[in-house]
Coordinates of C-alpha atoms and ligand atoms in Angstrom, one line a residue:
X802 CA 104.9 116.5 108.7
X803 CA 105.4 120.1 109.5
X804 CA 108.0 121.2 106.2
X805 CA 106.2 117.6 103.9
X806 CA 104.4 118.6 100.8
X807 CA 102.4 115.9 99.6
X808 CA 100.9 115.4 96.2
X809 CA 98.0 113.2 95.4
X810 CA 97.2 111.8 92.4
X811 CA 93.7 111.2 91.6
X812 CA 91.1 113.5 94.0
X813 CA 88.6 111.0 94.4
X814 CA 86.7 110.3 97.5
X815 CA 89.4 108.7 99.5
X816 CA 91.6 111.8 98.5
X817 CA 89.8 113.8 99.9
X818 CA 89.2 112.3 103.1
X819 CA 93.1 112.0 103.1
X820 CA 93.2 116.0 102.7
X821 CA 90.4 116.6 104.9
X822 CA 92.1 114.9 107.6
X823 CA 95.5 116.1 106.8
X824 CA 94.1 119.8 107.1
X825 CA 92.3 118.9 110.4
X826 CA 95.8 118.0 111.8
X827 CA 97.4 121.1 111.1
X828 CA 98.7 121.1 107.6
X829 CA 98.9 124.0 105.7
X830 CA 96.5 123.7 102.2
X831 CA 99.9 124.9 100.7
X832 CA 101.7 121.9 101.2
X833 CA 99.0 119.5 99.7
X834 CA 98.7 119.7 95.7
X835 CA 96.1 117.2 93.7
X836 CA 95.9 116.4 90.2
X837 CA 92.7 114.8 88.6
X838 CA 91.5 115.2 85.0
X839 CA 87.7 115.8 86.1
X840 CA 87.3 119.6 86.2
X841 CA 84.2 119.5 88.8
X842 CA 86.4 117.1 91.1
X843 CA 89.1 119.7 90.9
X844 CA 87.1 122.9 91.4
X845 CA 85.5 121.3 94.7
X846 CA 89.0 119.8 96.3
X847 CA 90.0 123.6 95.9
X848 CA 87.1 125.0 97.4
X849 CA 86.4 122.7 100.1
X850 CA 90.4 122.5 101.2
X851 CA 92.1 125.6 99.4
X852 CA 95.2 122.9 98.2
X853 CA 96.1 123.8 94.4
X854 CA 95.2 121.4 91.6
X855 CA 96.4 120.6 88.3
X856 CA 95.2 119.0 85.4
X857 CA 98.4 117.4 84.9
X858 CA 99.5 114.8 86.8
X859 CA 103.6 116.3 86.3
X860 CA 102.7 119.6 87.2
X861 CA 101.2 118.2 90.7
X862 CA 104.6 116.1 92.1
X863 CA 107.2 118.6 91.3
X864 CA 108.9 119.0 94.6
X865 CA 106.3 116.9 96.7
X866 CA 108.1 114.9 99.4
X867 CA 105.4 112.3 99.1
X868 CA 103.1 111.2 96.3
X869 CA 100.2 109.6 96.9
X870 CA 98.9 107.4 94.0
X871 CA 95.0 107.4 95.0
X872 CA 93.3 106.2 91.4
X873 CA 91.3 103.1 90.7
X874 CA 93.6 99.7 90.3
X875 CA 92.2 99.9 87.0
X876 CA 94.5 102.7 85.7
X877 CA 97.2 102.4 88.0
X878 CA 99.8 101.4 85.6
X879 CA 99.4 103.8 82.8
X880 CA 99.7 106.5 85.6
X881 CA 102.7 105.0 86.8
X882 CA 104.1 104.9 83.8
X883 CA 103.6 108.3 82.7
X884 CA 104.7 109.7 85.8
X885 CA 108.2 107.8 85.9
X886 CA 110.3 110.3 83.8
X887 CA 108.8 113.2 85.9
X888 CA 110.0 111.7 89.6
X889 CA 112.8 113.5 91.3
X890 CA 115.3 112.2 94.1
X891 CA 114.0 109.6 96.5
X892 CA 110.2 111.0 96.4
X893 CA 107.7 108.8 98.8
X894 CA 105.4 106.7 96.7
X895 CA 102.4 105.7 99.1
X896 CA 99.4 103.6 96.9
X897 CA 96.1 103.1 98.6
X898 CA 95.2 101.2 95.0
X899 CA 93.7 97.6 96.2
X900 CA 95.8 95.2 94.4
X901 CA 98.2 96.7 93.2
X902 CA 101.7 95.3 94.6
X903 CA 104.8 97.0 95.1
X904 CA 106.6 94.9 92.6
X905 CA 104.4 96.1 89.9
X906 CA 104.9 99.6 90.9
X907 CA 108.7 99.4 90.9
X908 CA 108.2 97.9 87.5
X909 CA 106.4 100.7 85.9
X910 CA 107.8 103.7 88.2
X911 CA 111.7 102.4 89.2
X912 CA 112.9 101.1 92.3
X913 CA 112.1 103.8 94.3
X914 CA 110.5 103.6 98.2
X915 CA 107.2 102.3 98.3
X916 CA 104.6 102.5 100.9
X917 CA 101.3 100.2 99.6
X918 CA 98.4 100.3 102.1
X919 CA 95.1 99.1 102.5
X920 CA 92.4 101.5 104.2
X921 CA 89.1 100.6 104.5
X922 CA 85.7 102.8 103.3
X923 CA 85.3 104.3 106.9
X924 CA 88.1 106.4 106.3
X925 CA 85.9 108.2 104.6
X926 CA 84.8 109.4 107.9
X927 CA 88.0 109.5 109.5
X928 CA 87.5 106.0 111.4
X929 CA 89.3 103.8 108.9
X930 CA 91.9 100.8 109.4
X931 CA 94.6 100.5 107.1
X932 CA 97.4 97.9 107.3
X933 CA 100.8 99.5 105.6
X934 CA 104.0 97.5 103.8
X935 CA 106.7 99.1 103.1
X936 CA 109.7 98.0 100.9
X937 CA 113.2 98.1 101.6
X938 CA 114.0 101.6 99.8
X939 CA 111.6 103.5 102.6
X940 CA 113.7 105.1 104.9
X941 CA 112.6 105.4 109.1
X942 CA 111.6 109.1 108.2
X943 CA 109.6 108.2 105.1
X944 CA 107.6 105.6 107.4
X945 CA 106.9 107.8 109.7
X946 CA 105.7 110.4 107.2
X947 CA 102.8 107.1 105.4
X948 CA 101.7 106.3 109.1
X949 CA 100.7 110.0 109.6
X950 CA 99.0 110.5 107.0
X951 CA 96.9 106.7 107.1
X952 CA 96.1 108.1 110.7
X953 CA 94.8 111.1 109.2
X954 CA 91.7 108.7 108.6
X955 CA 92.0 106.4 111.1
X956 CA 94.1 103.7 112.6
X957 CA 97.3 102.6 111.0
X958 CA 99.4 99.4 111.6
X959 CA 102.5 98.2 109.9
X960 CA 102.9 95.2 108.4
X961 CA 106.1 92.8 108.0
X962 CA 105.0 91.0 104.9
X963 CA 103.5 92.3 102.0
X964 CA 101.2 89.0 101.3
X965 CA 99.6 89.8 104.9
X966 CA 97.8 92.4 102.7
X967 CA 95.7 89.9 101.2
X968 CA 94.9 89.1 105.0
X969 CA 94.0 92.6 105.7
X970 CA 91.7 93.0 102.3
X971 CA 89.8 89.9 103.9
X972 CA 89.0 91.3 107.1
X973 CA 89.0 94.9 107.3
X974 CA 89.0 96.0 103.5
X975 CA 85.7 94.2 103.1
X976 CA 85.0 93.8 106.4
X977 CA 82.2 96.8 106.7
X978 CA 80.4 94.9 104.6
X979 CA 80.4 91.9 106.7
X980 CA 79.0 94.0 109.7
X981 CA 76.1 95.3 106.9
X982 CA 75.1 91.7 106.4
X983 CA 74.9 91.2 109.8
X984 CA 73.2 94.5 111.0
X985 CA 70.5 93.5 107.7
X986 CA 70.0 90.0 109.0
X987 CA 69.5 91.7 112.6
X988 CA 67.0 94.6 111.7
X989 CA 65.1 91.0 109.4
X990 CA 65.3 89.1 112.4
X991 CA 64.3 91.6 115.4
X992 CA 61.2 92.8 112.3
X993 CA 59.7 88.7 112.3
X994 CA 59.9 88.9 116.4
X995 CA 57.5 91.3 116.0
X996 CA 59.4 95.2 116.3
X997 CA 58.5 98.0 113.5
X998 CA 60.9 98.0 110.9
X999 CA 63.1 101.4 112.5
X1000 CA 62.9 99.9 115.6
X1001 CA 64.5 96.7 114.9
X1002 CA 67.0 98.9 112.2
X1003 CA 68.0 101.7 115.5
X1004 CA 67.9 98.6 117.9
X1005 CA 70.3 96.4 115.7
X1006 CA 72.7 99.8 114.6
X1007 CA 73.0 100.8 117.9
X1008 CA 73.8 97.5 118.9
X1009 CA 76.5 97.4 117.1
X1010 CA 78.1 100.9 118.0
X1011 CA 78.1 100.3 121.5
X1012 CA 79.1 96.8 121.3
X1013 CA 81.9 98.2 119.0
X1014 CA 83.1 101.2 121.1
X1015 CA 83.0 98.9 124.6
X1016 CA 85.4 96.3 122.8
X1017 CA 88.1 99.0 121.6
X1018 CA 87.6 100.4 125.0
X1019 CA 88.2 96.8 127.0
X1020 CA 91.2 95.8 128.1
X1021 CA 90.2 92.2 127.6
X1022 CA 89.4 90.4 124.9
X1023 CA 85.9 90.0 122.6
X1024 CA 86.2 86.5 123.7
X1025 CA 86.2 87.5 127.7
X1026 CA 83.3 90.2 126.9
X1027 CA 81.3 87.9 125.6
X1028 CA 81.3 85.5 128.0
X1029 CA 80.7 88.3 130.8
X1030 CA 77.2 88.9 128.7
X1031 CA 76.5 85.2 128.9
X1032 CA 74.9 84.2 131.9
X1033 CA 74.2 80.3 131.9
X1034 CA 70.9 79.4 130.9
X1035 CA 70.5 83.1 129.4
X1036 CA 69.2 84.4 126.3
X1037 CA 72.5 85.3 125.1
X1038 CA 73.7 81.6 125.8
X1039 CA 70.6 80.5 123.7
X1040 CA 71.8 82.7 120.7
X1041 CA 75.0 82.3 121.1
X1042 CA 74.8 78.2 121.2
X1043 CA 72.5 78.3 118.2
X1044 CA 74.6 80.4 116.2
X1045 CA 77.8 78.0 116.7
X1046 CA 75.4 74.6 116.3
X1047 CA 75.0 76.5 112.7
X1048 CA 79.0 76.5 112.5
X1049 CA 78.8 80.5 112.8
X1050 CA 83.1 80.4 113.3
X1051 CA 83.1 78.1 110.3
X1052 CA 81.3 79.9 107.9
X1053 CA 83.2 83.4 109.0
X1054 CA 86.9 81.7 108.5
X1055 CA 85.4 80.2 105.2
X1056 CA 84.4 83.9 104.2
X1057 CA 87.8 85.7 104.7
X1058 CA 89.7 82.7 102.9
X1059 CA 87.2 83.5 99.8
X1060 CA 88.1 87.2 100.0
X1061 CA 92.3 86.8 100.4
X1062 CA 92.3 84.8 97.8
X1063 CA 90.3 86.8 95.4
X1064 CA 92.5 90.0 96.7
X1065 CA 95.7 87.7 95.7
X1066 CA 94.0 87.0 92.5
X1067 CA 93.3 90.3 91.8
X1068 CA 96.9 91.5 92.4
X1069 CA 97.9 88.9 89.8
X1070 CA 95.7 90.2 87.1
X1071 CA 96.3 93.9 87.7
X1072 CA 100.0 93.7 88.0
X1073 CA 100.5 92.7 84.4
Ligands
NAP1478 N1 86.9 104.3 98.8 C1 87.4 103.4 99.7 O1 86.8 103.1 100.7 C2 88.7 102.7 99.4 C3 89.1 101.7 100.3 C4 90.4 101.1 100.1 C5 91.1 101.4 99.0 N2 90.7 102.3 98.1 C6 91.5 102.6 96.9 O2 91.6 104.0 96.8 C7 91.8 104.4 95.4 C8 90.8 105.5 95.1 O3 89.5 105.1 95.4 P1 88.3 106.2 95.5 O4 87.2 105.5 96.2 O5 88.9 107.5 96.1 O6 88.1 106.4 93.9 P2 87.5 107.6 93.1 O7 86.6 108.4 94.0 O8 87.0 107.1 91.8 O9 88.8 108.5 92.9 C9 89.7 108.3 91.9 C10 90.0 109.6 91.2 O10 91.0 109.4 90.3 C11 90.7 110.1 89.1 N3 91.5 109.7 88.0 C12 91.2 108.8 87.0 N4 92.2 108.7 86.1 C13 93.2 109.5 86.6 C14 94.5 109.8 86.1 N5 95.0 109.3 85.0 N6 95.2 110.7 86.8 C15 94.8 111.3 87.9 N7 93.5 111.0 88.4 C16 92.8 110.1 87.8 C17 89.3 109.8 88.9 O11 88.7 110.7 88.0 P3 87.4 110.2 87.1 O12 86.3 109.8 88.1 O13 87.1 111.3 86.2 O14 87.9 108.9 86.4 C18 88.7 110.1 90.4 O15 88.4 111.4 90.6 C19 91.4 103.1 94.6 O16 92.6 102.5 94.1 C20 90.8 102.1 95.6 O17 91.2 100.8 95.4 C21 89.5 103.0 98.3

């Protein structure tokens, strides 16, 4: 990534978690450029990065290597479209728009290589997942260039179908919101046995990190940890036993079916 010069479009809050962790790896602000039609969003991009912004969306691609399409879903195509005439050679497209699938950009932007990934709201704090797709047109080079930069916020894994997307929405693009629910209903739970309120919260969040951290750290599986933590006739059986009587494993599966299908939904109605 040394000589790339990457434009993003759209300087929202995942663009600039992008940038921040792009700078942190040793790109020059000069190479970055961001376009966004909020004044305010542009003045603090430039201050907190020193990366030049535009107003116009044109202005902010010309010669970028990469372009990173980082609006809502919402306006996605209207973007696109405007942006079409302006694009130059074999320019990188990389979305990070939920939803929106590469078919629909090569509709509205040519058939031109296409990276479409899925991060996840921790990226905001550099410890994102995203899962990556990339179409035919991308070139070994160009893939390398999207991984670097989705590892600018976290961990990034390639994916050999697009539709596996929908899988990744399900588990990891809403899946902080599953550990919320569960680190709520933990805090709830620890607060009825009888613990103040930020005792149960610290108890249940730390929980949680560790638990976290020692799994990515293991070379075995959750599935081995767990039952290292079980002794028989523990408390951690009794848990564990009353949460599967309640069809715990059923109820998750259920859950990230719900979500893929809404995400393949949702690509439907935002592609038109
Ligand atoms: N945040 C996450 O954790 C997360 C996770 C996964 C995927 N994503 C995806 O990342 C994308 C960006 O999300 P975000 O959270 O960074 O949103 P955001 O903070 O709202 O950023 C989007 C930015 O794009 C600007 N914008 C609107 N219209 C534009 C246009 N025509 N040209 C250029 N810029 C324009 C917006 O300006 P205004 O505010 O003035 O409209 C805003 O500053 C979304 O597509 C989302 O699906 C985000």
């Amino acid at each position: 990534m040394s000589q790339t010069r990457i434009a993003f479009i759209g300087a929202g809050n995942m663009a600039a978690s992008l940038i921040g962790g792009l700078r942190a790896q040793g790109l020059e602000a000069s190479q970055i450029r961001a376009s966004d039609p909020g004044a305010d969003t542009r003045t603090r991009i430039q201050a907190d990065h020193g990366i030049e912004t535009f107003e116009d969306n044109a202005q902010a691609i010309a010669d970028a290597d990469v372009i990173v399409l980082a609006v809502k879903p919402q306006v996605m195509k209207a973007v696109c479209q405007a942006l079409q005439p302006h694009l130059q050679g074999d320019q990188l497209i990389v979305s990070i728009a939920a939803g929106i699938t590469c078919a629909s950009l090569q509709s509205w932007l040519g058939a031109r290589p296409v990276v479409r990934c899925m991060p996840n709201t921790p990226a905001l704090l550099r410890q994102g997942v995203s899962g990556l797709y990339a179409t035919h047109e991308v070139s070994a080079e160009q893939r390398q260039q999207a991984e670097q930069l989705l590892s600018a916020v976290g961990t990034a894994l390639w994916l050999e179908q697009e539709q596996q997307l929908d899988a990744v929405t399900a588990v990891s693009g809403s899946g902080p919101a599953y550990f919320f629910l569960l680190i709520e209903a933990m805090t709830a739970a620890g607060e009825k046995l009888g613990l103040p309120r930020e005792t149960a919260s610290q108890l249940t969040l730390h929980t949680a990190l560790g638990a976290a951290r020692m799994a990515v750290a293991s070379e075995v599986d959750a599935a081995e940890l767990r039952r290292r933590v079980t002794s028989p006739a523990g408390t951690t059986e009794a848990a564990i036993t009353s949460f599967q009587a309640s069809g715990f494993e059923a109820i998750v599966e259920q859950a990230l079916q719900a979500a893929a299908k809404r995400s393949a939904e949702l690509a439907e109605q935002l592609g038109q």
